[in-house]
Every structure is written in C-alpha cells, then in structure tokens.
Amino acid sequence: MKRITSFSVDHDYIVPGVYLSRIDGDVVTYDLRTRRPNCGDYMDNVTMHTVEHMMATFLRNSDMADQIIYFGPMGCQTGFYLLVRGEDHTRVLNAIRDALRNTIEYNGPVFGASQKECGNYLSLDLACAHRECIRYLKQIENWTAEQLDYPTGN
Ligand SMILES: [Zn+2]
C-alpha cells in the first residue's frame, strides 16, 4: 500500500499553526493544526463538530466563499483541513482569522443545529467552539504565508 502524503510529514515536529498540506491542481489543502500531535491534548467531538459548523458557515459566507471547497476536522482530533481553490495564501490566512473572530464574537444558535441539517445535532456547544477558536487565534494571530512549510528536525 502506498503511503499517503499526509503520513509522510513527521508529526513529532508539528506544533499548532497553519501548514500547506498539499496542492492538487488548483486546489490547496491547508492543515489548521490546533493541538500538538500525540501529547495527550486532543479536541473532543463536541468541540470539533461545533467549530466545523461555525467555521464552515463563516468561511462560506466570506469574500472567499466561491473558493472554499471544504472545511472539516481531522480524525486524530488535533486540527482541521481547509480546502481552497487558488494559491492566495495571505488571503486565506486572513479569512481563517476572520472566521475565527466571527465565531468568537457570535452569540446565537449554532448554525445547522437541527435534525434536518446535521447527523448528530445534539452534539454541538457554542462555548466549546469559543474556547477552541480563542486558543487557536492566539496561536496564529501573526502567522504568515512564509510559515506554511511543515517544521522538520533540521
Ligand atoms: Zn453536524
């Protein structure tokens, strides 16, 4: 079995940040790493799920809406993937921060929190999303397009 690209990244060196995971044609996959891998500190499902609902909605309502392809959590509970059309890294970083701020400032019903709209709509809690987004925004407040390469041991 061929090892997929994301398994080739040495996870021992990954710290919270934003990384360029892969480029497929004009589709860029960003690794939004919120937690350091394999350190016992993981997002719970309610947190990942609520951040997914909030961030996906805000990103798809941003001025990059037409370029947003996907936003969703990693199964390892240490981050999210964001797929965007085009290589406009600085704009994407700003869109991520804007969506985080929008989520942090939002106080209302979680988007898509109904039986008709979601597969597990009771597993959502805005306070959990607020906590995660506040924490992550602090980590990537000054992140630039020059920092998108995964850290290595060198
Ligand atoms: Zn859902």
Coordinates of N, CA and C and ligand atoms in Angstrom, one line a residue:
M1 N 0.8 -1.2 0.0 CA 0.0 0.0 0.0 C 0.9 1.3 0.0
K2 N 0.6 2.2 -0.9 CA 1.4 3.4 -1.0 C 1.0 4.3 0.2
R3 N 2.1 4.9 0.8 CA 1.9 5.8 2.0 C 1.4 7.1 1.5
I4 N 0.3 7.6 2.0 CA -0.3 8.9 1.5 C 0.6 10.0 2.0
T5 N 0.5 11.1 1.3 CA 1.4 12.3 1.6 C 1.3 12.8 3.0
S6 N 0.1 12.8 3.6 CA 0.0 13.4 4.9 C 0.6 12.5 6.0
F7 N 0.8 11.2 5.7 CA 1.5 10.4 6.6 C 3.1 10.5 6.5
S8 N 3.5 11.2 5.5 CA 5.0 11.4 5.3 C 5.5 12.6 6.1
V9 N 4.6 13.4 6.6 CA 5.0 14.5 7.4 C 5.4 14.0 8.8
D10 N 6.6 14.4 9.3 CA 7.0 13.9 10.7 C 6.2 14.7 11.7
H11 N 5.2 14.0 12.3 CA 4.3 14.6 13.3 C 5.0 15.0 14.6
D12 N 6.2 14.5 14.8 CA 6.9 14.8 16.0 C 7.2 16.3 16.1
Y13 N 7.3 17.0 14.9 CA 7.8 18.4 14.9 C 6.6 19.3 14.7
I14 N 5.4 18.8 14.5 CA 4.3 19.7 14.3 C 3.8 20.4 15.5
V15 N 3.7 21.7 15.5 CA 3.2 22.5 16.6 C 1.9 23.2 16.0
P16 N 1.1 23.7 16.9 CA -0.1 24.4 16.4 C 0.3 25.6 15.4
G17 N -0.5 25.6 14.3 CA -0.2 26.6 13.3 C -1.0 26.3 12.1
V18 N -0.6 26.9 11.0 CA -1.3 26.7 9.7 C -0.2 26.2 8.7
Y19 N -0.4 25.1 8.1 CA 0.5 24.5 7.1 C -0.1 24.2 5.8
L20 N 0.8 24.2 4.8 CA 0.3 23.8 3.5 C 0.5 22.3 3.3
S21 N -0.7 21.6 3.3 CA -0.6 20.1 3.3 C -0.3 19.5 1.9
R22 N -1.1 20.0 0.9 CA -0.9 19.5 -0.4 C -1.5 20.5 -1.4
I23 N -1.1 20.3 -2.7 CA -1.7 21.1 -3.8 C -2.1 20.1 -4.8
D24 N -3.3 20.0 -5.2 CA -3.8 19.2 -6.3 C -4.5 20.0 -7.4
G25 N -3.7 20.3 -8.5 CA -4.2 21.2 -9.5 C -4.3 22.6 -8.9
D26 N -5.5 23.1 -8.9 CA -5.7 24.5 -8.3 C -6.3 24.4 -6.9
V27 N -6.4 23.2 -6.4 CA -6.9 23.1 -5.0 C -5.8 22.9 -4.0
V28 N -5.8 23.9 -3.0 CA -4.8 23.8 -1.9 C -5.4 23.3 -0.7
T29 N -4.8 22.3 0.0 CA -5.3 21.8 1.3 C -4.4 22.4 2.4
Y30 N -5.0 23.1 3.3 CA -4.3 23.7 4.4 C -4.6 22.8 5.7
D31 N -3.5 22.6 6.5 CA -3.6 21.9 7.7 C -3.7 23.0 8.8
L32 N -4.8 23.1 9.4 CA -5.0 24.0 10.5 C -4.9 23.2 11.8
R33 N -3.6 23.3 12.3 CA -3.3 22.4 13.5 C -3.6 23.2 14.7
T34 N -4.5 22.7 15.5 CA -4.9 23.4 16.7 C -4.2 22.8 18.0
R35 N -3.7 21.6 17.9 CA -3.1 20.9 19.0 C -1.8 20.3 18.6
R36 N -0.9 20.2 19.5 CA 0.3 19.4 19.2 C 0.0 17.9 19.1
P37 N 0.5 17.3 18.1 CA 0.1 15.8 17.9 C 0.7 15.0 19.1
N38 N 0.0 13.9 19.4 CA 0.5 12.9 20.3 C 1.0 13.4 21.7
C39 N 0.3 14.4 22.2 CA 0.8 14.9 23.5 C -0.4 14.8 24.5
G40 N -1.3 14.0 24.3 CA -2.4 13.8 25.2 C -3.4 14.9 25.3
D41 N -3.3 15.9 24.4 CA -4.2 17.1 24.4 C -5.0 17.1 23.1
Y42 N -6.2 16.6 23.2 CA -7.0 16.5 21.9 C -8.3 17.2 22.1
M43 N -8.9 17.6 20.9 CA -10.2 18.2 20.9 C -11.2 17.1 21.1
D44 N -12.3 17.4 21.9 CA -13.3 16.4 22.0 C -14.3 16.5 20.8
N45 N -15.2 15.6 20.6 CA -16.0 15.6 19.4 C -16.9 16.8 19.4
V46 N -17.5 17.2 20.5 CA -18.4 18.4 20.5 C -17.6 19.6 20.0
T47 N -16.4 19.8 20.5 CA -15.6 20.9 20.1 C -15.3 20.9 18.6
M48 N -14.8 19.8 18.1 CA -14.5 19.7 16.6 C -15.8 19.9 15.8
H49 N -16.9 19.3 16.3 CA -18.1 19.4 15.5 C -18.7 20.8 15.4
T50 N -18.6 21.5 16.6 CA -19.2 22.9 16.6 C -18.3 23.8 15.9
V51 N -16.9 23.7 16.0 CA -16.0 24.5 15.2 C -16.3 24.3 13.7
E52 N -16.5 23.0 13.4 CA -16.8 22.7 11.9 C -18.0 23.5 11.5
H53 N -19.1 23.4 12.2 CA -20.3 24.1 11.8 C -20.1 25.6 11.7
M54 N -19.4 26.2 12.7 CA -19.3 27.6 12.7 C -18.3 28.1 11.6
M55 N -17.1 27.5 11.6 CA -16.1 27.9 10.7 C -16.5 27.7 9.2
A56 N -17.1 26.6 8.9 CA -17.6 26.3 7.6 C -18.6 27.3 7.1
T57 N -19.5 27.7 8.0 CA -20.5 28.7 7.6 C -19.9 30.0 7.4
F58 N -19.0 30.5 8.3 CA -18.4 31.8 8.2 C -17.5 31.9 6.9
L59 N -16.7 30.8 6.7 CA -15.9 30.8 5.5 C -16.7 30.8 4.2
R60 N -17.8 30.1 4.2 CA -18.6 30.0 3.0 C -19.5 31.3 2.8
N61 N -19.4 32.2 3.8 CA -20.1 33.5 3.7 C -19.1 34.6 3.6
S62 N -17.8 34.3 3.5 CA -16.8 35.3 3.4 C -16.6 35.8 2.0
D63 N -15.7 36.7 1.8 CA -15.4 37.2 0.4 C -14.7 36.1 -0.4
M64 N -14.3 35.0 0.3 CA -13.6 33.9 -0.4 C -14.6 32.7 -0.7
A65 N -15.9 33.0 -0.4 CA -16.9 31.9 -0.5 C -16.8 31.1 -1.7
D66 N -16.6 31.7 -2.9 CA -16.6 30.9 -4.1 C -15.4 30.0 -4.2
Q67 N -14.3 30.2 -3.4 CA -13.1 29.4 -3.5 C -13.0 28.3 -2.4
I68 N -13.9 28.4 -1.4 CA -13.9 27.5 -0.3 C -14.5 26.1 -0.8
I69 N -13.8 25.1 -0.7 CA -14.2 23.8 -1.1 C -14.7 22.9 0.1
Y70 N -13.9 23.0 1.2 CA -14.2 22.1 2.3 C -13.5 22.6 3.5
F71 N -14.2 22.4 4.7 CA -13.6 22.6 6.0 C -14.1 21.5 6.9
G72 N -13.2 20.8 7.6 CA -13.7 19.8 8.4 C -12.5 19.3 9.3
P73 N -12.9 18.6 10.4 CA -11.9 18.1 11.4 C -11.1 16.9 11.0
M74 N -9.9 16.8 11.5 CA -9.1 15.6 11.3 C -9.5 14.5 12.3
G75 N -9.5 13.3 11.9 CA -9.9 12.2 12.8 C -9.0 12.1 14.0
C76 N -7.8 12.6 14.0 CA -6.9 12.5 15.1 C -7.1 13.5 16.2
Q77 N -8.1 14.4 15.9 CA -8.6 15.4 16.9 C -7.5 16.5 17.2
T78 N -6.6 16.7 16.3 CA -5.6 17.7 16.6 C -5.6 18.9 15.6
G79 N -6.7 18.9 14.7 CA -6.8 20.0 13.8 C -7.9 19.8 12.8
F80 N -7.8 20.7 11.7 CA -8.8 20.7 10.7 C -8.2 20.8 9.3
Y81 N -8.9 20.4 8.3 CA -8.4 20.6 6.9 C -9.3 21.7 6.3
L82 N -8.7 22.6 5.6 CA -9.4 23.6 4.8 C -8.9 23.5 3.3
L83 N -9.8 23.2 2.4 CA -9.5 23.1 1.0 C -10.0 24.3 0.3
V84 N -9.1 25.0 -0.4 CA -9.4 26.3 -1.1 C -8.9 26.2 -2.5
R85 N -9.7 26.8 -3.4 CA -9.3 26.9 -4.8 C -8.4 28.1 -5.0
G86 N -7.2 27.9 -5.6 CA -6.3 29.1 -5.8 C -5.2 29.2 -4.8
E87 N -4.1 29.8 -5.1 CA -3.0 29.9 -4.2 C -2.8 31.3 -3.7
D88 N -3.7 31.7 -2.9 CA -3.7 33.1 -2.3 C -3.5 32.9 -0.8
H89 N -2.3 32.5 -0.4 CA -2.1 32.1 1.0 C -2.4 33.2 2.0
T90 N -2.0 34.4 1.7 CA -2.2 35.5 2.7 C -3.7 35.8 2.9
R91 N -4.4 35.8 1.8 CA -5.8 36.0 1.8 C -6.5 34.9 2.6
V92 N -6.0 33.6 2.4 CA -6.6 32.5 3.1 C -6.4 32.6 4.6
L93 N -5.1 33.0 5.0 CA -4.8 33.2 6.4 C -5.7 34.2 7.0
N94 N -5.9 35.3 6.3 CA -6.8 36.4 6.8 C -8.2 35.9 6.9
A95 N -8.7 35.1 6.0 CA -10.0 34.6 6.0 C -10.2 33.6 7.2
I96 N -9.2 32.8 7.5 CA -9.2 31.9 8.7 C -9.4 32.7 9.9
R97 N -8.5 33.8 10.1 CA -8.6 34.6 11.3 C -9.9 35.3 11.4
D98 N -10.4 35.8 10.3 CA -11.7 36.5 10.3 C -12.8 35.5 10.8
A99 N -12.8 34.3 10.2 CA -13.8 33.3 10.6 C -13.7 32.9 12.1
L100 N -12.5 32.9 12.6 CA -12.3 32.6 14.0 C -12.8 33.7 14.8
R101 N -12.5 35.0 14.4 CA -13.1 36.1 15.2 C -14.6 36.1 15.1
N102 N -15.1 35.9 14.0 CA -16.6 35.8 13.8 C -17.2 34.8 14.7
T103 N -16.6 33.6 14.8 CA -17.1 32.6 15.7 C -17.0 33.0 17.2
I104 N -15.9 33.6 17.5 CA -15.7 34.0 18.9 C -16.7 35.1 19.3
E105 N -17.0 36.0 18.4 CA -17.9 37.1 18.7 C -19.4 36.7 18.6
Y106 N -19.7 35.5 18.0 CA -21.0 35.1 17.8 C -21.7 34.6 19.0
N107 N -22.9 35.1 19.2 CA -23.7 34.5 20.3 C -25.1 34.3 19.8
G108 N -25.5 33.1 19.5 CA -26.8 32.8 19.0 C -26.8 31.3 18.8
P109 N -27.9 30.8 18.1 CA -27.9 29.4 17.8 C -26.8 28.9 17.0
V110 N -26.2 27.7 17.3 CA -25.2 27.2 16.4 C -25.8 26.9 15.0
F111 N -25.0 27.3 14.0 CA -25.5 27.1 12.6 C -25.8 25.7 12.3
G112 N -26.9 25.4 11.7 CA -27.1 24.0 11.2 C -27.4 23.0 12.4
A113 N -27.9 23.6 13.5 CA -28.1 22.7 14.7 C -29.5 22.2 14.7
S114 N -29.9 21.4 13.7 CA -31.2 20.8 13.8 C -31.1 19.4 13.2
Q115 N -32.1 18.6 13.5 CA -32.2 17.2 13.0 C -32.2 17.2 11.5
K116 N -32.8 18.2 10.8 CA -32.8 18.2 9.3 C -31.5 18.5 8.7
E117 N -30.7 19.2 9.5 CA -29.4 19.8 8.9 C -28.2 19.1 9.2
C118 N -28.2 18.2 10.2 CA -27.0 17.6 10.8 C -27.2 16.2 11.2
G119 N -26.1 15.4 11.2 CA -26.2 14.0 11.6 C -26.2 13.7 13.1
N120 N -25.8 14.7 13.9 CA -25.7 14.5 15.3 C -25.9 15.9 16.0
Y121 N -27.1 16.4 15.7 CA -27.3 17.9 16.0 C -27.3 18.2 17.5
L122 N -27.4 17.2 18.4 CA -27.4 17.4 19.8 C -25.9 17.5 20.3
S123 N -25.0 17.1 19.5 CA -23.6 17.1 19.9 C -22.9 18.4 19.4
L124 N -23.5 19.5 19.9 CA -23.0 20.9 19.5 C -23.0 21.8 20.7
D125 N -22.0 22.6 20.9 CA -22.0 23.5 22.0 C -21.1 24.7 21.7
L126 N -21.7 25.9 21.6 CA -21.0 27.1 21.2 C -19.9 27.4 22.1
A127 N -20.0 27.2 23.4 CA -19.0 27.5 24.4 C -17.7 26.8 24.0
C128 N -17.8 25.5 23.6 CA -16.7 24.7 23.2 C -16.0 25.3 22.0
A129 N -16.8 25.8 21.0 CA -16.2 26.4 19.8 C -15.5 27.7 20.2
H130 N -16.1 28.5 21.1 CA -15.5 29.7 21.5 C -14.1 29.4 22.1
R131 N -14.0 28.5 23.0 CA -12.8 28.2 23.7 C -11.7 27.8 22.7
E132 N -12.1 26.9 21.8 CA -11.1 26.4 20.8 C -10.6 27.5 19.9
C133 N -11.5 28.3 19.4 CA -11.2 29.4 18.5 C -10.4 30.5 19.1
I134 N -10.7 30.8 20.4 CA -9.9 31.8 21.1 C -8.4 31.3 21.3
R135 N -8.3 30.1 21.6 CA -7.0 29.5 21.8 C -6.2 29.4 20.5
Y136 N -6.9 29.0 19.4 CA -6.2 28.9 18.1 C -5.9 30.2 17.5
L137 N -6.7 31.2 17.7 CA -6.5 32.5 17.1 C -5.2 33.1 17.7
K138 N -5.0 32.9 19.1 CA -3.8 33.4 19.7 C -2.6 32.7 19.1
Q139 N -2.7 31.5 18.7 CA -1.5 30.7 18.1 C -1.2 31.2 16.7
I140 N -2.2 31.7 16.0 CA -1.9 32.0 14.6 C -2.2 33.5 14.3
E141 N -2.3 34.3 15.3 CA -2.5 35.7 15.2 C -1.6 36.4 14.2
N142 N -0.3 36.0 14.2 CA 0.7 36.7 13.4 C 1.3 35.7 12.3
W143 N 0.6 34.6 12.1 CA 1.1 33.6 11.1 C 1.1 34.2 9.7
T144 N 2.2 33.9 9.0 CA 2.3 34.5 7.6 C 2.5 33.4 6.6
A145 N 2.4 33.8 5.4 CA 2.5 32.8 4.3 C 3.9 32.2 4.2
E146 N 4.9 32.8 4.8 CA 6.2 32.3 4.9 C 6.4 31.1 5.9
Q147 N 5.3 30.9 6.7 CA 5.4 29.9 7.7 C 4.6 28.6 7.4
L148 N 4.2 28.5 6.1 CA 3.3 27.4 5.8 C 4.0 26.0 5.6
D149 N 5.3 26.0 5.5 CA 6.0 24.7 5.4 C 6.0 24.0 6.7
Y150 N 5.8 22.7 6.7 CA 5.8 21.9 8.0 C 7.2 22.0 8.6
P151 N 7.2 22.1 9.9 CA 8.6 22.1 10.6 C 9.2 20.7 10.4
T152 N 10.5 20.7 10.3 CA 11.3 19.5 10.3 C 12.3 19.5 11.4
G153 N 13.0 18.4 11.5 CA 14.0 18.3 12.6 C 15.2 19.1 12.3
N154 N 15.4 19.7 11.1 CA 16.6 20.4 10.7 C 16.5 21.9 11.2
Ligands
ZN1 ZN -23.1 18.5 12.2

